[in-house]
Coordinates of C-alpha atoms in Angstrom, one line a residue:
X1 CA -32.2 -20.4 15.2
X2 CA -32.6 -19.5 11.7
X3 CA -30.5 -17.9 9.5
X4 CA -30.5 -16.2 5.7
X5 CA -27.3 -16.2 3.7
X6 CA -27.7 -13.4 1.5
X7 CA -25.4 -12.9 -1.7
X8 CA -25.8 -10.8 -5.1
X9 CA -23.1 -12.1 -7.1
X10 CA -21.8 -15.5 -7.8
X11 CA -18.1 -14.6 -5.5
X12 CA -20.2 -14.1 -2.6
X13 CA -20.8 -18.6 -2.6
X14 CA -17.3 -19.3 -1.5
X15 CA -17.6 -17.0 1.5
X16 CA -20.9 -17.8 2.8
X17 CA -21.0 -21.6 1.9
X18 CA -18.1 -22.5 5.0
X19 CA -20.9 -20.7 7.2
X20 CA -23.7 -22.4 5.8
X21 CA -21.5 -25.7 6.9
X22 CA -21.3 -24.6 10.4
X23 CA -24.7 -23.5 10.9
X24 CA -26.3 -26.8 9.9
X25 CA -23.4 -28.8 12.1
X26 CA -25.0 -27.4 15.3
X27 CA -28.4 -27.8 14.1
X28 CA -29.0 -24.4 13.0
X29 CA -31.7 -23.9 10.0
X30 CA -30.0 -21.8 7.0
X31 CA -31.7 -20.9 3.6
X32 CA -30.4 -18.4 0.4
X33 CA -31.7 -15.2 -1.0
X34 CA -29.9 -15.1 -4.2
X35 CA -30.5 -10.9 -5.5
X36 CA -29.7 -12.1 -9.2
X37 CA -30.7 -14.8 -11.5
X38 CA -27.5 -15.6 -13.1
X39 CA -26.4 -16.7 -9.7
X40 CA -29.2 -18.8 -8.6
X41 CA -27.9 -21.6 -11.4
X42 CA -24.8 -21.9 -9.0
X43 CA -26.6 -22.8 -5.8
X44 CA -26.6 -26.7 -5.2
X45 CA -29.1 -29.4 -5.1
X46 CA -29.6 -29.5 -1.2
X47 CA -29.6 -25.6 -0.9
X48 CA -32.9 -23.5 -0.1
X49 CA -33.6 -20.6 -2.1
X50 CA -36.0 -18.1 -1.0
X51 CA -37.1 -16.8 -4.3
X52 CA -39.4 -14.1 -2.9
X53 CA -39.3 -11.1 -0.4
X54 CA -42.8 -12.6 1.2
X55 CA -41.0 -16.0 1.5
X56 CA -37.8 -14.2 3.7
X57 CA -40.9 -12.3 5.2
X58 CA -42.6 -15.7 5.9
X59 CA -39.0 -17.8 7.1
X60 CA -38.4 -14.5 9.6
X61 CA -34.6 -15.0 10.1
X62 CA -32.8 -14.7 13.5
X63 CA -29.7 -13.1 11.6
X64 CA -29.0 -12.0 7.5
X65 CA -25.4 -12.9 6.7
X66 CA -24.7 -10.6 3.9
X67 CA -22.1 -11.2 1.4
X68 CA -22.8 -7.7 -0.5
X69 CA -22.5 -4.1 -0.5
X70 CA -26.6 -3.7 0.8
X71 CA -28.9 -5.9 2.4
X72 CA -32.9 -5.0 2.6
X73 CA -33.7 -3.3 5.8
X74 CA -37.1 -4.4 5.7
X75 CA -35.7 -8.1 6.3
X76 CA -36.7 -9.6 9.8
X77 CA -33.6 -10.1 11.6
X78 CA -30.1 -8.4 12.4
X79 CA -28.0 -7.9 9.1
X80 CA -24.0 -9.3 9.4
X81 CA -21.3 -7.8 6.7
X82 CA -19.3 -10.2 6.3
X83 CA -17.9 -8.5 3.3
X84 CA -17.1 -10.0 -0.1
X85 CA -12.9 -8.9 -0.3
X86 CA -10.1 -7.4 1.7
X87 CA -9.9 -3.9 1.6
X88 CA -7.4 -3.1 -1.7
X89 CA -7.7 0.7 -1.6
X90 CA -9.0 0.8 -4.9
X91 CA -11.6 3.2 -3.7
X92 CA -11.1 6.0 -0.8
X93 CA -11.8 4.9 2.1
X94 CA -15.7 6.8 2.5
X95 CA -16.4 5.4 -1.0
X96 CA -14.8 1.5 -0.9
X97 CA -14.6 -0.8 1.8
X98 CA -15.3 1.6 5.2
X99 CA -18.5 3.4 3.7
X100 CA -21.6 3.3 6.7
X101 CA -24.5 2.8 4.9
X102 CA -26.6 2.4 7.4
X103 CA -27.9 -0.8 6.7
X104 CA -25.9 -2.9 9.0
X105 CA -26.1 -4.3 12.7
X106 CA -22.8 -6.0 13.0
X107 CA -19.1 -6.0 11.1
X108 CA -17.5 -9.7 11.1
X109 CA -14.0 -7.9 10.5
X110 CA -11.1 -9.9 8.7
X111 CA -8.2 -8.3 11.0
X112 CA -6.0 -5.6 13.0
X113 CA -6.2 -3.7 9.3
X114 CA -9.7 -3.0 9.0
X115 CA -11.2 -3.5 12.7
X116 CA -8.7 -0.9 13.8
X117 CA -11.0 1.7 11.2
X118 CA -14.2 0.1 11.7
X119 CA -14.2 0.3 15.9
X120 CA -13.7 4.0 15.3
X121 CA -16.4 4.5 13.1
X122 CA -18.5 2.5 15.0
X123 CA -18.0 4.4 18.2
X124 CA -18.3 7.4 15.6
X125 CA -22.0 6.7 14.4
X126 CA -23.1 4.2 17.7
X127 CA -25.5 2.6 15.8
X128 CA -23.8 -1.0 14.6
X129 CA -21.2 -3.6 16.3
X130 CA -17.6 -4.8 14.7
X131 CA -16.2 -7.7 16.4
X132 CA -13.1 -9.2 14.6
X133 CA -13.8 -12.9 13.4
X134 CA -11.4 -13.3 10.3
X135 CA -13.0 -14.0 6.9
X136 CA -14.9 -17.5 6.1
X137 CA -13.9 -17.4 2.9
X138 CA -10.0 -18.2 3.9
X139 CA -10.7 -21.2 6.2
X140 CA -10.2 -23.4 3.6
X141 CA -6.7 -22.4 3.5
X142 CA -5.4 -23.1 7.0
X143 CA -4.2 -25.1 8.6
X144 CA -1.3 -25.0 6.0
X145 CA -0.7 -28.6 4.9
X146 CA 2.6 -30.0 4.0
X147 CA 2.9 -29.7 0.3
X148 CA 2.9 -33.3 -2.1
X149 CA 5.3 -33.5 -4.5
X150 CA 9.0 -31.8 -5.4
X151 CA 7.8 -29.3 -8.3
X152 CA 7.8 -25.5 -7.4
X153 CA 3.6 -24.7 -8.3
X154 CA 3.3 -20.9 -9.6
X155 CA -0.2 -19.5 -9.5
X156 CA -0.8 -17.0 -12.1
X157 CA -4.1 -14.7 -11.9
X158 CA -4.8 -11.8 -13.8
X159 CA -7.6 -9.0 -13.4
X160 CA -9.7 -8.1 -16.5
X161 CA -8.9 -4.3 -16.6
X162 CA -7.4 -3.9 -19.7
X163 CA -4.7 -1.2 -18.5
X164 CA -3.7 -3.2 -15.4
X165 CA -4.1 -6.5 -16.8
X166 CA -1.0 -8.6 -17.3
X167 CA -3.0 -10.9 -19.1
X168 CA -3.4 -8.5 -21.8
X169 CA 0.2 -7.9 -22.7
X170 CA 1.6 -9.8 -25.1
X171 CA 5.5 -9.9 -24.6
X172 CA 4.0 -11.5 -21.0
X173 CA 2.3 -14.1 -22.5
X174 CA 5.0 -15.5 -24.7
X175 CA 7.6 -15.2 -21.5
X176 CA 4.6 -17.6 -19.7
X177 CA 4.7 -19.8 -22.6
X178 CA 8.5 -20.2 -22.2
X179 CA 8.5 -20.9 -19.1
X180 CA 5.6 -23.7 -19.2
X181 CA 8.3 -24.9 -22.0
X182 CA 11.3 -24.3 -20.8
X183 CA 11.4 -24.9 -16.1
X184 CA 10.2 -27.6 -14.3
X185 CA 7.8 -25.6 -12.5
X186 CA 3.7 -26.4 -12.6
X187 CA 1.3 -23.8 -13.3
X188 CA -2.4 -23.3 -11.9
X189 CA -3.9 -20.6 -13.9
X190 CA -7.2 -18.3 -13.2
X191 CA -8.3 -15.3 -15.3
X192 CA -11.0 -13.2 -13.9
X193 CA -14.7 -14.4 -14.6
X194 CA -15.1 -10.6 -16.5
X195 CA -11.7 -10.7 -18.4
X196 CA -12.5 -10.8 -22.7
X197 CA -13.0 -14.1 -23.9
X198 CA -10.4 -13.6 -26.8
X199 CA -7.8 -13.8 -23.8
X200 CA -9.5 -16.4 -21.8
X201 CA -9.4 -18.8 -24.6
X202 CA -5.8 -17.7 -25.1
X203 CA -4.9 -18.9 -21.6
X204 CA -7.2 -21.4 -21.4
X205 CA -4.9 -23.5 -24.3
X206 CA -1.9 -23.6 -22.2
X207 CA -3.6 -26.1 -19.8
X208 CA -3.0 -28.4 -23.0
X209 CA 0.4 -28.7 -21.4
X210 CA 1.6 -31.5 -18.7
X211 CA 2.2 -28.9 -16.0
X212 CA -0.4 -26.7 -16.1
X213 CA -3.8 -26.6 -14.9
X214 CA -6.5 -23.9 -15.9
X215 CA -9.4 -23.3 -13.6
X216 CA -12.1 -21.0 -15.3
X217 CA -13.9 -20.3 -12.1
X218 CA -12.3 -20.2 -8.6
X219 CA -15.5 -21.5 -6.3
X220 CA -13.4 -22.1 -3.6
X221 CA -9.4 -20.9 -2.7
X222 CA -7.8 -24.5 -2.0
X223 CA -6.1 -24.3 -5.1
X224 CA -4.1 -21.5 -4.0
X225 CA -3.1 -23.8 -0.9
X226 CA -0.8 -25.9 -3.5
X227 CA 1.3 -23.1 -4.8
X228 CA 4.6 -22.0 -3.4
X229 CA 4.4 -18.5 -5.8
X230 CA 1.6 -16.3 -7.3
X231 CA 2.5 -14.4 -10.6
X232 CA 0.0 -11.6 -10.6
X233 CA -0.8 -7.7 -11.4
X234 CA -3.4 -6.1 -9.1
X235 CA -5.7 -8.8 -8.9
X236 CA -7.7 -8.6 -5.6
X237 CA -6.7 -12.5 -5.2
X238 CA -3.7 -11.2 -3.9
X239 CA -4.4 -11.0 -0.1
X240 CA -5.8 -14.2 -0.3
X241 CA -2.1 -15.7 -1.2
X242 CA -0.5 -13.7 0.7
X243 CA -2.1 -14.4 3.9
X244 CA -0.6 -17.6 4.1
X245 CA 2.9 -16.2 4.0
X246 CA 3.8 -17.0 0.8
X247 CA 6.0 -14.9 -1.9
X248 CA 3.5 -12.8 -4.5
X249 CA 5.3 -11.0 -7.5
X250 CA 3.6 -8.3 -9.0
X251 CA 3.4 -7.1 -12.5
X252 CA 3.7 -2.6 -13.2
X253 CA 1.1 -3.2 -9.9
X254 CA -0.5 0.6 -9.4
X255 CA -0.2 0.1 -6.6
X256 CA 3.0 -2.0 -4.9
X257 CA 3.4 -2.8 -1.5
X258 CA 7.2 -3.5 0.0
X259 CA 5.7 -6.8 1.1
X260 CA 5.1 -8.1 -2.4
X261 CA 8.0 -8.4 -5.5
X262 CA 6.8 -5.6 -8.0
X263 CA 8.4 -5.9 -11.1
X264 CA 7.6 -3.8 -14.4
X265 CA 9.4 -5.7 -17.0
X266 CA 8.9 -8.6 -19.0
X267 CA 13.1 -9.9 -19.1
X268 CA 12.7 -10.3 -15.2
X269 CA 9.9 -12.4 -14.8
X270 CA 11.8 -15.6 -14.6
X271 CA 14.6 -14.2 -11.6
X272 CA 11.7 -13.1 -9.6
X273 CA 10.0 -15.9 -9.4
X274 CA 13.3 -17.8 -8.6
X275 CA 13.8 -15.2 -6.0
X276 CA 10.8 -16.0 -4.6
X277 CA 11.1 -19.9 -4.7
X278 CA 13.9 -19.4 -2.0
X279 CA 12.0 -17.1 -0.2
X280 CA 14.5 -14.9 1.3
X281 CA 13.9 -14.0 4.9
X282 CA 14.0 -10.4 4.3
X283 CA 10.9 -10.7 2.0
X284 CA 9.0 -13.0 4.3
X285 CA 9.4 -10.9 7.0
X286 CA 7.4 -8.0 5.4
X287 CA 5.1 -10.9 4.3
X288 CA 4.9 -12.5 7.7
X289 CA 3.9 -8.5 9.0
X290 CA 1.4 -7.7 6.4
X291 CA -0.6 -11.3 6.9
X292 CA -0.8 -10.2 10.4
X293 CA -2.2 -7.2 9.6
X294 CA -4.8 -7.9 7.3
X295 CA -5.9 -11.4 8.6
X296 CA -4.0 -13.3 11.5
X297 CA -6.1 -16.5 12.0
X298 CA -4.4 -19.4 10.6
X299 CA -6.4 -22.1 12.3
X300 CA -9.4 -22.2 9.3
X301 CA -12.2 -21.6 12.0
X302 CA -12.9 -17.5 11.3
X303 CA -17.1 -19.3 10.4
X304 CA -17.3 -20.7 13.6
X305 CA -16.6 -16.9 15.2
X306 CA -18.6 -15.3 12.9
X307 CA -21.6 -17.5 14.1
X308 CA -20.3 -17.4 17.7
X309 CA -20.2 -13.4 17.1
X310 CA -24.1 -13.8 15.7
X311 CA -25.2 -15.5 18.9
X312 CA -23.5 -13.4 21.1
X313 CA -25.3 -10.4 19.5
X314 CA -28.7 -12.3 19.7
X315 CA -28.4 -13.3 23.2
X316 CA -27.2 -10.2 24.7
X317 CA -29.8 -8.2 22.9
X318 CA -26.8 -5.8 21.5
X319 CA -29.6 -4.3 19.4
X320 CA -31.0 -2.7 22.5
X321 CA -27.6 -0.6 23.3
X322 CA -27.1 0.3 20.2
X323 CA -28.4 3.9 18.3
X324 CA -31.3 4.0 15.6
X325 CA -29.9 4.0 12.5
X326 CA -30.2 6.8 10.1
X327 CA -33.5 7.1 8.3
X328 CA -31.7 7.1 4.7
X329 CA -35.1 7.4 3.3
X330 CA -34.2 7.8 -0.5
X331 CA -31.8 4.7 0.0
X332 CA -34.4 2.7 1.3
X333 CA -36.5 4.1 -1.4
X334 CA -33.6 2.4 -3.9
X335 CA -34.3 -0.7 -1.7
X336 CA -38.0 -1.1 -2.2
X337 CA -37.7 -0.1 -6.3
X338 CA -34.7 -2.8 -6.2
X339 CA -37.2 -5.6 -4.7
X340 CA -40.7 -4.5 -5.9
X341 CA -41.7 -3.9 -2.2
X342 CA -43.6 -1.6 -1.0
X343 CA -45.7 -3.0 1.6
X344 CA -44.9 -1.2 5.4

C-alpha cells in the first residue's frame, strides 16, 4: 500500500507527520510531495520527497493525504482532506472551511462541528465520502498527562494581523512584562511565523527571563500540553488549547465565544488569568461542551482512523458508488499551469 502525504506550506508537517508514523508501523510505504520550496528545507533526513509530477506519476499512490486547500486531480490515487485547521469562521462557510471543490474523494472530519455540515453536503453533491476520524495533528496532545511541577504555565500566542493582534499593542506588552516580573507563573510564548520581525524580536527577548520560554516555530502542539492557561486574541491556535478542556482568555477577540474569557482591556489581564487558574466549573462547562463539539477524541489515535478510514475506502471500492465529480475544467486548467503539466 502506498501512500503520498501531500502539503503546500510548512503547518501542514505537524499534521501529516503522526500519519506518516502510522503508515510505516504497519508496513505501509509513504513518501512527500512538497508544492513549495521554502518547505522542502523542513522535511527530515529519512523522508522521501517526490520532487516531480512524473515521479508521483511513476510511485502511483493507493491514497493522497492532502494537508491543503487543492490537491492535483491528475494524481493516481483517491485524494484525503484531512484539512490544515479547525473551522474559525473567518470565512463564510461556501468560501472557508466547507467549500466543494471538487477535487476530493474523502473528508477525515475533526468532529460533531463540522461532519454534521460536511454529511449534508456530501449527500448534497454524491460525489465524495466524510467519515469522522478527529485531526492527527492533536494526537500529540492526549492522553492528558499529569502535569510536573507546582508553577501555573500561561501560553501566550498571538496572530500577525495587525488590527487583531495583541502582540501589537503596546500597553499589552508592558502588562506581560509585569507579570513575567512580578507572579510566579511560567510563560511559553509563540508569535505567528508571519507576524513583523520588529515584534518578534520584541517577544523573543523576554525568553531572557527564568520563566519564560520562547518557541519561534510551533512544529508540533506538545508544548501546549504543559500549560494550565492560553493568553491569546484570535489566533487559530485557539481550538487547539481548548480541546483539551482547558481555560483560554481572549484579548478584544472579533469574534468571542461564551466558552472562552474575552476581555478588552489591558488593567484586567492579570484577574483573568487568575480566574482561569481556578477554573471555575461554570466556565469549564461551556469548555467541556465546545471540545465536544469541535473534536471529542481524547485518546491521541485520530491517525490510526484516518488510515483505517483510507483502507476502508480502498477495500470497499467506495469510489465505485460514488458520483463523477464535476468537470471544473478551468480549475483544472489552474492545476496544470500550477504544475507545468499538461500531458493527458
Amino acid at each position: 500500500m502506498k501512500f503520498l502525504l501531500y502539503i503546500s506550506y510548512s503547518y501542514g508537517f505537524p499534521i501529516v507527520r503522526p500519519l506518516q508514523a502510522e503508515i510505516l508501523k504497519r508496513g505501509f510505504e509513504a513518501k512527500w510531495f512538497v508544492e513549495l520550496e521554502e518547505s522542502k528545507k523542513k522535511l527530515l533526513p529519512d523522508e522521501i520527497l517526490l520532487n516531480t509530477v512524473e515521479d508521483v506519476l511513476e510511485y502511483k499512490p493507493d491514497a493522497v493525504l492532502v494537508a491543503s486547500n487543492e490537491v492535483p486531480h491528475f494524481f493516481p490515487g483517491i485524494k484525503v482532506q484531512l484539512f490544515h485547521g479547525f473551522s474559525v469562521n473567518k470565512r463564510s462557510k461556501d468560501k472557508g472551511h466547507f467549500r466543494i471543490r471538487g477535487l476530493f474523494d474523502l473528508y477525515c472530519t475533526q468532529g460533531p462541528s463540522t461532519t454534521k455540515r460536511f454529511k449534508k453536503l456530501a449527500k448534497e453533491h454524491g460525489h465524495f465520502k466524510v467519515v469522522e476520524t478527529g485531526w492527527s495533528k492533536v494526537d500529540v496532545l492526549f492522553p492528558s498527562e499529569k502535569k510536573k511541577g507546582n508553577k501555573p504555565v500561561i501560553f501566550l500566542a498571538s496572530t500577525f494581523t495587525e488590527r487583531l493582534s495583541l502582540a501589537y499593542n503596546e500597553e499589552v506588552y508592558k502588562k506581560i512584562v509585569e507579570l513575567i516580573e512580578g507572579e510566579n507563573w511560567e510563560w511559553i510564548i509563540n508569535l505567528h511565523p508571519k507576524m513583523d520581525s520588529v515584534i518578534v524580536e520584541k517577544f523573543q527577548k523576554l525568553g531572557s527571563y527564568n520563566n519564560v520560554t520562547y518557541i519561534p516555530y510551533l512544529d508540533t502542539l506538545e508544548p501546549l500540553k504543559y500549560a494550565d492557561v492560553m493568553f491569546t486574541d484570535t489566533s487559530s491556535i485557539i481550538t487547539e488549547f481548548a480541546i483539551q478542556n482547558k481555560p483560554v482568555i481572549t484579548f478584544r477577540n472579533n469574534k468571542p465565544k461564551r466558552s472562552f474569557v474575552n476581555i478588552t482591556e489591558v488593567d484586567t489581564i492579570k484577574l483573568s488569568i487568575e480566574h482561569a487558574l481556578n477554573r471555575p466549573k461554570k466556565l469549564m462547562k461551556r469548555i467541556k461542551s465546545f471540545a465536544l463539539k469541535q473534536h471529542p477524541y481524547v485518546d491521541g489515535k485520530s491517525s490510526k482512523r484516518v488510515v483505517d478510514a483510507v483502507l476502508h475506502f480502498l477495500k470497499e471500492n467506495e469510489s465505485e458508488k460514488l458520483k463523477k465529480k464535476p468537470l471544473n475544467l478551468f480549475r483544472k486548467l489552474q492545476l496544470r499551469k500550477r504544475f507545468g503539466y499538461f500531458r493527458f
